[in-house]
């Protein structure tokens, strides 16, 4: 006796449903992957720019810490600050605002040396929006301190730009001579 064969395989509707579910899973996974890649690129770009900014601020604070004869050019919250460095050269740090397509930056000028130094100490990828120096103390024998506030935007690609605000206080280190 011959037994009828059982149907084996999937129907067209079952295949279409499974393909639709697979497509939805792939689209969601691809979106998550692209978001992760985008976030990684932004983090790397921001890290590179902020590392440069950190290096510039670290050098600036090191020189201020070992300097003397502090002069806050203007009132509290001035945009430039002058002092004598440990070798007697006059150093001025100042804020240069954004102009003619050039981002705002921190400028270092050093006089009483040959040759005089006039340089931009922040990277072109950093757009400094505000730099303020406030001199605290220094009169009547108190140890002077400089309060520095820096605001800006890191990054050149509009998609990866990050705003930042940094505040630090630098106190003079009085060396025994």
Coordinates of N, CA, C and O in Angstrom, one line a residue:
X1 N 0.8 -1.1 0.0 CA 0.0 0.0 0.0 C 0.9 1.3 0.0 O 1.9 1.3 0.7
X2 N 0.5 2.2 -0.7 CA 1.3 3.4 -0.9 C 0.6 4.5 0.0 O -0.5 4.7 0.0
X3 N 1.5 5.1 0.9 CA 1.0 6.1 1.8 C 1.3 7.5 1.1 O 2.2 7.7 0.4
X4 N 0.3 8.4 1.4 CA 0.5 9.7 0.8 C 1.7 10.4 1.4 O 2.0 10.3 2.6
X5 N 2.4 11.2 0.6 CA 3.6 11.9 1.1 C 3.2 13.2 1.9 O 2.2 13.8 1.5
X6 N 3.9 13.4 3.0 CA 3.6 14.6 3.7 C 4.3 15.8 3.1 O 5.3 15.7 2.5
X7 N 3.6 17.0 3.2 CA 4.2 18.2 2.6 C 5.4 18.6 3.5 O 5.3 18.6 4.7
X8 N 6.5 18.9 2.8 CA 7.7 19.3 3.6 C 8.1 20.7 3.0 O 7.9 21.0 1.8
X9 N 8.7 21.5 3.8 CA 9.1 22.9 3.4 C 8.3 23.9 4.0 O 7.4 23.7 4.9
X10 N 8.5 25.2 3.5 CA 7.8 26.3 4.1 C 6.9 26.9 3.0 O 7.2 26.9 1.8
X11 N 5.9 27.5 3.5 CA 5.0 28.1 2.5 C 5.5 29.5 2.2 O 6.4 30.1 2.9
X12 N 5.0 30.1 1.2 CA 5.5 31.4 0.7 C 5.2 32.5 1.8 O 6.1 33.4 2.0
X13 N 4.1 32.4 2.5 CA 3.8 33.4 3.6 C 4.8 33.2 4.7 O 5.3 34.3 5.2
X14 N 5.2 32.1 5.1 CA 6.2 31.9 6.2 C 7.5 32.4 5.8 O 8.2 33.1 6.6
X15 N 7.9 32.3 4.5 CA 9.2 32.8 4.1 C 9.2 34.3 4.1 O 10.1 35.0 4.5
X16 N 8.1 34.9 3.6 CA 8.0 36.4 3.6 C 8.0 37.0 5.0 O 8.6 38.0 5.3
X17 N 7.3 36.3 6.0 CA 7.3 36.8 7.3 C 8.7 36.7 7.9 O 9.2 37.7 8.6
X18 N 9.4 35.6 7.7 CA 10.7 35.5 8.3 C 11.7 36.5 7.7 O 12.6 37.0 8.3
X19 N 11.6 36.7 6.4 CA 12.4 37.7 5.7 C 12.2 39.1 6.2 O 13.1 40.0 6.4
X20 N 10.9 39.5 6.5 CA 10.5 40.8 7.0 C 11.1 40.9 8.4 O 11.7 42.0 8.8
X21 N 11.0 39.9 9.3 CA 11.6 40.0 10.6 C 13.1 40.2 10.5 O 13.7 41.0 11.2
X22 N 13.8 39.4 9.6 CA 15.2 39.5 9.5 C 15.6 40.9 9.0 O 16.6 41.5 9.5
X23 N 14.9 41.5 8.1 CA 15.2 42.8 7.6 C 15.1 43.9 8.7 O 15.9 44.8 8.8
X24 N 14.1 43.7 9.5 CA 13.9 44.7 10.7 C 15.1 44.6 11.6 O 15.6 45.6 12.1
X25 N 15.5 43.4 11.9 CA 16.6 43.2 12.8 C 17.9 43.7 12.2 O 18.7 44.4 12.9
X26 N 18.1 43.5 10.9 CA 19.3 44.1 10.3 C 19.3 45.6 10.3 O 20.4 46.2 10.6
X27 N 18.2 46.2 10.0 CA 18.1 47.7 10.0 C 18.4 48.3 11.4 O 19.1 49.2 11.5
X28 N 17.8 47.7 12.4 CA 18.0 48.1 13.8 C 19.5 48.0 14.2 O 20.1 48.9 14.7
X29 N 20.1 46.8 13.8 CA 21.5 46.6 14.2 C 22.4 47.5 13.4 O 23.4 48.0 14.0
X30 N 22.1 47.8 12.2 CA 23.0 48.7 11.4 C 22.9 50.1 11.9 O 23.9 50.8 12.0
X31 N 21.7 50.6 12.3 CA 21.5 51.9 12.9 C 22.3 52.0 14.2 O 23.0 53.0 14.5
X32 N 22.3 51.0 15.1 CA 23.0 51.0 16.3 C 24.5 51.0 16.0 O 25.3 51.7 16.7
X33 N 25.0 50.3 15.0 CA 26.4 50.2 14.7 C 26.9 51.6 14.2 O 27.9 52.1 14.6
X34 N 26.1 52.2 13.3 CA 26.4 53.5 12.8 C 26.5 54.6 13.9 O 27.3 55.5 13.9
X35 N 25.5 54.5 14.8 CA 25.5 55.4 16.0 C 26.8 55.3 16.8 O 27.4 56.2 17.3
X36 N 27.2 54.0 17.0 CA 28.4 53.7 17.8 C 29.6 54.3 17.1 O 30.5 54.9 17.7
X37 N 29.7 54.1 15.8 CA 30.9 54.6 15.0 C 30.9 56.1 15.1 O 32.0 56.7 15.3
X38 N 29.8 56.7 14.9 CA 29.7 58.2 15.0 C 30.1 58.7 16.3 O 30.9 59.7 16.4
X39 N 29.7 58.1 17.4 CA 30.1 58.5 18.8 C 31.5 58.3 19.0 O 32.2 59.1 19.6
X40 N 32.1 57.2 18.5 CA 33.5 57.0 18.6 C 34.4 58.1 17.9 O 35.4 58.6 18.4
X41 N 33.9 58.4 16.7 CA 34.6 59.5 15.9 C 34.6 60.8 16.7 O 35.6 61.5 16.7
X42 N 33.4 61.1 17.2 CA 33.3 62.4 18.0 C 34.2 62.4 19.2 O 34.9 63.3 19.5
X43 N 34.2 61.2 19.9 CA 35.1 61.1 21.1 C 36.6 61.3 20.7 O 37.3 61.9 21.5
X44 N 37.0 60.6 19.6 CA 38.4 60.7 19.2 C 38.8 62.2 18.8 O 39.8 62.7 19.2
X45 N 37.9 62.8 18.1 CA 38.2 64.2 17.7 C 38.2 65.1 18.9 O 39.1 66.0 19.0
X46 N 37.3 65.0 19.8 CA 37.3 65.8 21.0 C 38.5 65.5 21.8 O 39.1 66.4 22.4
X47 N 38.9 64.3 22.0 CA 40.0 63.9 22.8 C 41.3 64.5 22.2 O 42.1 65.1 23.0
X48 N 41.5 64.5 20.9 CA 42.7 65.1 20.3 C 42.8 66.6 20.5 O 43.8 67.1 20.9
X49 N 41.6 67.3 20.3 CA 41.6 68.7 20.5 C 41.8 69.1 22.0 O 42.6 70.0 22.3
X50 N 41.2 68.4 22.9 CA 41.3 68.7 24.3 C 42.7 68.3 24.9 O 43.1 69.0 25.8
X51 N 43.3 67.4 24.3 CA 44.7 67.0 24.7 C 45.6 68.2 24.3 O 46.5 68.6 25.1
X52 N 45.4 68.8 23.2 CA 46.2 70.0 22.8 C 45.9 71.1 23.7 O 46.8 71.8 24.1
X53 N 44.6 71.4 24.0 CA 44.3 72.4 24.9 C 44.9 72.2 26.3 O 45.3 73.2 26.9
X54 N 44.8 71.0 26.8 CA 45.4 70.7 28.1 C 46.9 71.0 28.1 O 47.4 71.6 29.1
X55 N 47.6 70.7 27.0 CA 49.0 70.9 26.9 C 49.3 72.4 27.0 O 50.2 72.9 27.7
X56 N 48.5 73.2 26.2 CA 48.7 74.7 26.2 C 48.4 75.3 27.6 O 49.2 76.1 28.1
X57 N 47.3 74.8 28.3 CA 47.0 75.4 29.6 C 48.1 74.9 30.6 O 48.4 75.7 31.5
X58 N 48.6 73.7 30.5 CA 49.6 73.2 31.5 C 50.9 74.0 31.3 O 51.5 74.4 32.4
X59 N 51.3 74.3 30.1 CA 52.5 75.2 29.9 C 52.3 76.6 30.5 O 53.2 77.1 31.1
X60 N 51.1 77.1 30.2 CA 50.8 78.4 30.7 C 50.8 78.5 32.2 O 51.4 79.4 32.8
X61 N 50.1 77.6 32.9 CA 50.1 77.6 34.3 C 51.4 77.3 35.0 O 51.7 77.9 36.0
X62 N 52.2 76.5 34.3 CA 53.6 76.2 34.8 C 54.4 77.5 34.8 O 55.1 77.8 35.8
X63 N 54.3 78.3 33.8 CA 55.1 79.5 33.7 C 54.5 80.6 34.7 O 55.3 81.3 35.3
X64 N 53.2 80.7 34.8 CA 52.6 81.6 35.8 C 53.0 81.2 37.2 O 53.4 82.1 38.0
X65 N 53.0 79.9 37.5 CA 53.3 79.5 38.9 C 54.7 79.9 39.3 O 55.0 80.2 40.4
X66 N 55.7 79.8 38.3 CA 57.1 80.1 38.7 C 57.4 81.6 38.4 O 58.6 82.0 38.6
X67 N 56.5 82.4 38.0 CA 56.7 83.8 37.6 C 56.6 84.7 38.8 O 56.4 84.3 40.0
X68 N 56.8 86.0 38.6 CA 56.6 87.1 39.6 C 56.2 88.3 38.9 O 56.1 88.4 37.7
X69 N 55.9 89.4 39.7 CA 55.5 90.7 39.2 C 54.3 90.6 38.3 O 54.2 91.0 37.2
X70 N 53.2 89.9 38.9 CA 52.0 89.7 38.2 C 51.3 91.0 37.9 O 51.2 91.9 38.8
X71 N 50.7 91.2 36.7 CA 50.0 92.4 36.4 C 48.7 91.9 35.6 O 48.8 91.3 34.5
X72 N 47.6 92.2 36.2 CA 46.3 91.9 35.5 C 46.0 93.1 34.7 O 45.7 94.1 35.2
X73 N 46.2 93.0 33.4 CA 46.0 94.1 32.5 C 44.5 94.4 32.4 O 43.7 93.7 31.8
X74 N 44.1 95.5 33.1 CA 42.7 95.9 33.2 C 42.1 95.5 34.5 O 42.8 95.3 35.5
X75 N 40.8 95.4 34.6 CA 40.1 95.1 35.8 C 40.0 93.6 36.0 O 40.5 92.8 35.2
X76 N 39.4 93.2 37.1 CA 39.2 91.7 37.3 C 38.4 91.1 36.1 O 37.5 91.7 35.6
X77 N 38.8 90.0 35.7 CA 38.2 89.4 34.5 C 38.8 89.9 33.2 O 38.1 89.9 32.2
X78 N 40.0 90.4 33.3 CA 40.7 90.9 32.1 C 41.0 89.8 31.1 O 41.1 88.6 31.5
X79 N 41.2 90.1 29.8 CA 41.5 89.1 28.8 C 43.0 89.0 28.5 O 43.3 88.2 27.6
X80 N 43.8 89.7 29.3 CA 45.3 89.4 29.2 C 45.9 89.5 30.6 O 45.4 90.1 31.5
X81 N 47.1 88.9 30.7 CA 47.8 88.8 32.0 C 49.3 88.8 31.7 O 49.7 88.1 30.8
X82 N 50.0 89.6 32.4 CA 51.4 89.7 32.2 C 52.2 89.4 33.5 O 51.7 89.6 34.6
X83 N 53.4 88.9 33.4 CA 54.2 88.6 34.5 C 55.7 88.5 34.0 O 55.9 88.4 32.8
X84 N 56.6 88.4 35.0 CA 58.0 88.1 34.7 C 58.2 86.7 34.9 O 57.9 86.1 36.0
X85 N 58.8 86.0 33.9 CA 59.1 84.5 34.1 C 60.3 84.3 34.9 O 61.0 85.3 35.4
X86 N 60.7 83.1 35.2 CA 61.8 82.8 36.1 C 63.1 83.3 35.6 O 64.1 83.5 36.4
X87 N 63.2 83.6 34.3 CA 64.4 84.1 33.7 C 64.4 85.6 33.5 O 65.4 86.2 33.0
X88 N 63.4 86.3 34.0 CA 63.3 87.7 33.9 C 62.6 88.3 32.6 O 62.5 89.5 32.5
X89 N 62.2 87.4 31.7 CA 61.6 87.9 30.5 C 60.1 88.2 30.8 O 59.5 87.6 31.7
X90 N 59.6 89.2 30.2 CA 58.2 89.7 30.4 C 57.3 88.8 29.5 O 57.5 88.8 28.3
X91 N 56.3 88.1 30.1 CA 55.4 87.2 29.3 C 54.0 87.7 29.5 O 53.6 88.1 30.6
X92 N 53.3 87.8 28.4 CA 51.9 88.2 28.3 C 51.1 87.1 27.6 O 51.4 86.7 26.5
X93 N 50.0 86.6 28.3 CA 49.1 85.7 27.7 C 47.8 86.6 27.5 O 47.4 87.3 28.4
X94 N 47.2 86.4 26.3 CA 46.1 87.2 26.0 C 45.1 86.5 25.1 O 45.5 85.5 24.4
X95 N 43.9 86.9 25.1 CA 42.8 86.3 24.2 C 42.7 87.1 23.0 O 42.6 88.3 23.0
X96 N 42.7 86.4 21.8 CA 42.5 87.0 20.5 C 41.2 86.4 20.0 O 41.0 85.2 19.8
X97 N 40.2 87.3 19.7 CA 38.9 86.9 19.3 C 38.9 86.5 17.9 O 39.8 86.8 17.1
X98 N 37.9 85.7 17.6 CA 37.7 85.1 16.2 C 37.5 86.3 15.2 O 36.7 87.2 15.4
X99 N 38.3 86.2 14.1 CA 38.2 87.2 13.1 C 38.7 86.7 11.7 O 39.6 85.9 11.7
X100 N 38.0 87.1 10.7 CA 38.4 86.7 9.3 C 38.6 85.2 9.1 O 39.6 84.8 8.5
X101 N 37.7 84.4 9.6 CA 37.8 83.0 9.4 C 38.8 82.3 10.3 O 39.0 81.1 10.2
X102 N 39.5 83.0 11.2 CA 40.5 82.4 12.1 C 39.8 82.3 13.5 O 39.3 83.2 14.0
X103 N 39.8 81.1 14.0 CA 39.2 80.9 15.4 C 39.9 81.7 16.4 O 41.1 82.0 16.3
X104 N 39.1 82.0 17.5 CA 39.7 82.7 18.6 C 40.8 81.8 19.3 O 40.7 80.5 19.2
X105 N 41.8 82.4 19.8 CA 42.9 81.6 20.4 C 43.6 82.3 21.5 O 43.4 83.5 21.8
X106 N 44.5 81.6 22.2 CA 45.3 82.2 23.3 C 46.7 82.5 22.7 O 47.3 81.7 22.0
X107 N 47.1 83.8 22.9 CA 48.4 84.3 22.3 C 49.4 84.4 23.5 O 49.1 84.9 24.5
X108 N 50.6 84.0 23.2 CA 51.7 84.2 24.1 C 52.8 85.1 23.5 O 53.2 84.9 22.4
X109 N 53.1 86.2 24.3 CA 54.1 87.1 23.8 C 55.2 87.2 24.9 O 54.9 87.2 26.1
X110 N 56.4 87.1 24.5 CA 57.5 87.1 25.4 C 58.5 88.2 24.9 O 59.0 88.2 23.8
X111 N 58.7 89.2 25.8 CA 59.6 90.3 25.4 C 60.8 90.2 26.3 O 60.9 89.4 27.2
X112 N 61.8 91.1 26.1 CA 63.1 91.1 26.8 C 63.9 89.9 26.5 O 64.8 89.5 27.3
X113 N 63.6 89.2 25.4 CA 64.4 88.1 25.0 C 64.7 88.3 23.5 O 64.0 89.1 22.8
X114 N 65.8 87.7 23.0 CA 66.2 87.9 21.6 C 66.2 86.5 20.9 O 66.9 85.7 21.3
X115 N 65.3 86.3 20.0 CA 64.3 87.1 19.4 C 63.0 87.1 20.3 O 62.8 86.2 21.0
X116 N 62.2 88.1 20.2 CA 60.9 88.2 20.9 C 60.0 87.1 20.4 O 60.1 86.7 19.2
X117 N 59.2 86.6 21.3 CA 58.3 85.5 20.9 C 56.8 86.0 20.9 O 56.4 86.7 21.8
X118 N 56.1 85.7 19.8 CA 54.7 86.0 19.6 C 54.1 84.8 18.9 O 54.3 84.6 17.7
X119 N 53.4 84.0 19.7 CA 52.9 82.8 19.1 C 51.5 82.4 19.6 O 51.0 82.9 20.7
X120 N 50.8 81.6 18.8 CA 49.5 81.1 19.1 C 49.7 79.8 19.8 O 50.4 78.9 19.3
X121 N 49.2 79.6 21.1 CA 49.5 78.4 21.8 C 48.4 77.4 21.8 O 48.5 76.3 22.3
X122 N 47.2 77.7 21.2 CA 46.2 76.7 21.1 C 46.1 76.3 19.6 O 46.4 77.0 18.7
X123 N 45.6 75.1 19.4 CA 45.5 74.5 18.1 C 44.4 75.2 17.3 O 43.4 75.8 17.8
X124 N 44.5 75.2 15.9 CA 43.5 75.9 15.1 C 42.1 75.2 15.2 O 41.1 75.9 15.0
X125 N 42.1 74.0 15.7 CA 40.8 73.3 15.9 C 40.0 73.7 17.1 O 38.9 73.3 17.3
X126 N 40.7 74.5 18.0 CA 40.1 75.0 19.2 C 39.6 76.5 18.9 O 40.4 77.3 18.5
X127 N 38.3 76.7 19.1 CA 37.8 78.1 19.0 C 37.6 78.6 20.4 O 36.6 78.3 21.0
X128 N 38.5 79.4 20.8 CA 38.4 80.0 22.2 C 37.4 81.2 22.1 O 37.6 82.1 21.3
X129 N 36.4 81.1 22.9 CA 35.3 82.1 22.9 C 35.5 83.2 24.0 O 35.2 84.3 23.8
X130 N 36.2 82.8 25.1 CA 36.4 83.7 26.2 C 37.5 83.2 27.0 O 37.7 82.0 27.3
X131 N 38.4 84.1 27.4 CA 39.5 83.8 28.3 C 39.6 85.0 29.3 O 39.7 86.1 28.9
X132 N 39.5 84.7 30.6 CA 39.6 85.8 31.6 C 40.6 85.4 32.7 O 40.6 84.3 33.1
X133 N 41.3 86.4 33.1 CA 42.3 86.3 34.2 C 41.8 87.2 35.3 O 41.5 88.3 35.1
X134 N 41.8 86.7 36.5 CA 41.5 87.5 37.7 C 42.7 87.3 38.7 O 42.9 86.1 39.2
X135 N 43.4 88.4 39.1 CA 44.5 88.3 40.0 C 43.9 88.5 41.4 O 43.2 89.5 41.7
X136 N 44.2 87.6 42.3 CA 43.7 87.6 43.7 C 44.9 87.7 44.6 O 45.8 86.9 44.5
X137 N 44.9 88.6 45.5 CA 46.1 88.7 46.5 C 47.3 89.4 45.8 O 47.2 90.1 44.9
X138 N 48.4 89.2 46.5 CA 49.6 89.8 46.0 C 50.0 91.1 46.7 O 51.1 91.5 46.7
X139 N 49.0 91.8 47.2 CA 49.2 93.0 48.0 C 49.5 92.7 49.4 O 49.1 91.7 50.0
X140 N 50.3 93.5 50.0 CA 50.6 93.4 51.5 C 51.2 92.0 51.8 O 50.8 91.5 52.9
X141 N 52.0 91.5 51.0 CA 52.7 90.2 51.3 C 51.9 89.0 51.2 O 52.4 87.9 51.5
X142 N 50.6 89.0 50.7 CA 49.9 87.8 50.5 C 50.3 87.1 49.2 O 50.7 87.8 48.3
X143 N 50.3 85.8 49.2 CA 50.7 85.1 48.0 C 49.6 85.3 46.9 O 48.5 85.0 47.1
X144 N 50.1 85.7 45.7 CA 49.2 86.0 44.6 C 48.7 84.7 44.0 O 49.4 83.7 43.9
X145 N 47.4 84.8 43.6 CA 46.8 83.7 42.8 C 46.1 84.2 41.6 O 45.6 85.4 41.6
X146 N 46.1 83.4 40.5 CA 45.5 83.8 39.3 C 44.3 82.8 39.0 O 44.6 81.6 38.9
X147 N 43.1 83.4 38.9 CA 42.0 82.5 38.5 C 41.8 82.7 37.0 O 41.6 83.8 36.5
X148 N 41.8 81.6 36.3 CA 41.7 81.6 34.9 C 40.4 80.8 34.5 O 40.1 79.7 34.9
X149 N 39.6 81.5 33.6 CA 38.4 80.9 33.1 C 38.5 80.9 31.6 O 38.8 81.9 31.0
X150 N 38.2 79.7 31.0 CA 38.4 79.6 29.5 C 37.1 78.9 29.0 O 36.7 77.9 29.5
X151 N 36.5 79.4 27.9 CA 35.4 78.8 27.3 C 35.6 78.8 25.8 O 36.3 79.6 25.3
X152 N 35.1 77.7 25.2 CA 35.2 77.6 23.7 C 34.5 76.4 23.2 O 33.7 75.8 23.8
X153 N 34.9 76.1 21.9 CA 34.3 75.0 21.2 C 35.5 74.2 20.6 O 36.4 74.8 20.0
X154 N 35.5 72.9 20.8 CA 36.5 72.0 20.3 C 36.0 71.3 19.0 O 34.9 70.8 19.0
X155 N 36.8 71.3 18.0 CA 36.5 70.5 16.8 C 36.2 71.5 15.6 O 35.7 72.6 15.8
X156 N 36.4 71.0 14.4 CA 36.1 71.7 13.2 C 34.9 71.2 12.5 O 34.2 72.0 11.8
X157 N 34.6 70.0 12.5 CA 33.5 69.4 11.9 C 32.2 69.7 12.7 O 32.2 69.4 13.9
X158 N 31.2 70.4 12.1 CA 30.0 70.8 12.9 C 29.3 69.6 13.5 O 28.7 69.7 14.6
X159 N 29.5 68.4 13.0 CA 28.9 67.2 13.5 C 29.5 66.8 14.8 O 28.9 66.1 15.7
X160 N 30.8 67.1 15.0 CA 31.6 66.6 16.1 C 32.0 67.7 17.1 O 32.8 67.5 18.0
X161 N 31.5 69.0 16.9 CA 31.9 70.1 17.8 C 31.4 69.8 19.3 O 30.3 69.3 19.5
X162 N 32.2 70.2 20.2 CA 31.9 70.1 21.6 C 32.3 71.4 22.3 O 33.4 71.9 22.2
X163 N 31.4 71.9 23.1 CA 31.7 73.1 23.9 C 32.4 72.7 25.2 O 32.2 71.6 25.7
X164 N 33.2 73.6 25.7 CA 33.9 73.3 27.0 C 34.0 74.6 27.8 O 34.0 75.7 27.2
X165 N 34.2 74.4 29.1 CA 34.5 75.5 30.0 C 35.4 75.0 31.0 O 35.2 74.0 31.7
X166 N 36.6 75.7 31.1 CA 37.6 75.2 32.0 C 37.9 76.4 33.0 O 38.1 77.5 32.6
X167 N 38.0 76.0 34.3 CA 38.4 77.0 35.3 C 39.6 76.4 36.1 O 39.6 75.2 36.4
X168 N 40.6 77.2 36.4 CA 41.7 76.8 37.2 C 42.2 77.9 38.0 O 42.1 79.1 37.6
X169 N 42.8 77.6 39.1 CA 43.5 78.6 39.9 C 45.0 78.3 40.0 O 45.3 77.1 40.3
X170 N 45.8 79.3 39.8 CA 47.3 79.1 39.8 C 47.8 80.0 40.9 O 47.6 81.2 40.9
X171 N 48.6 79.4 41.9 CA 49.2 80.2 42.9 C 50.7 80.2 42.6 O 51.3 79.3 42.1
X172 N 51.3 81.4 43.0 CA 52.7 81.6 42.8 C 53.5 80.6 43.7 O 53.2 80.5 44.9
X173 N 54.5 80.0 43.1 CA 55.4 79.2 43.9 C 56.6 80.1 44.2 O 57.3 80.5 43.4
X174 N 56.7 80.4 45.5 CA 57.9 81.2 45.9 C 59.1 80.3 46.1 O 59.1 79.5 47.0
X175 N 60.0 80.5 45.3 CA 61.2 79.7 45.4 C 62.2 80.3 46.4 O 62.4 81.5 46.5
X176 N 62.9 79.4 47.1 CA 64.0 79.9 48.0 C 65.2 80.2 47.2 O 65.7 79.3 46.5
X177 N 65.7 81.4 47.2 CA 66.9 81.7 46.4 C 68.0 82.1 47.3 O 67.9 82.7 48.3

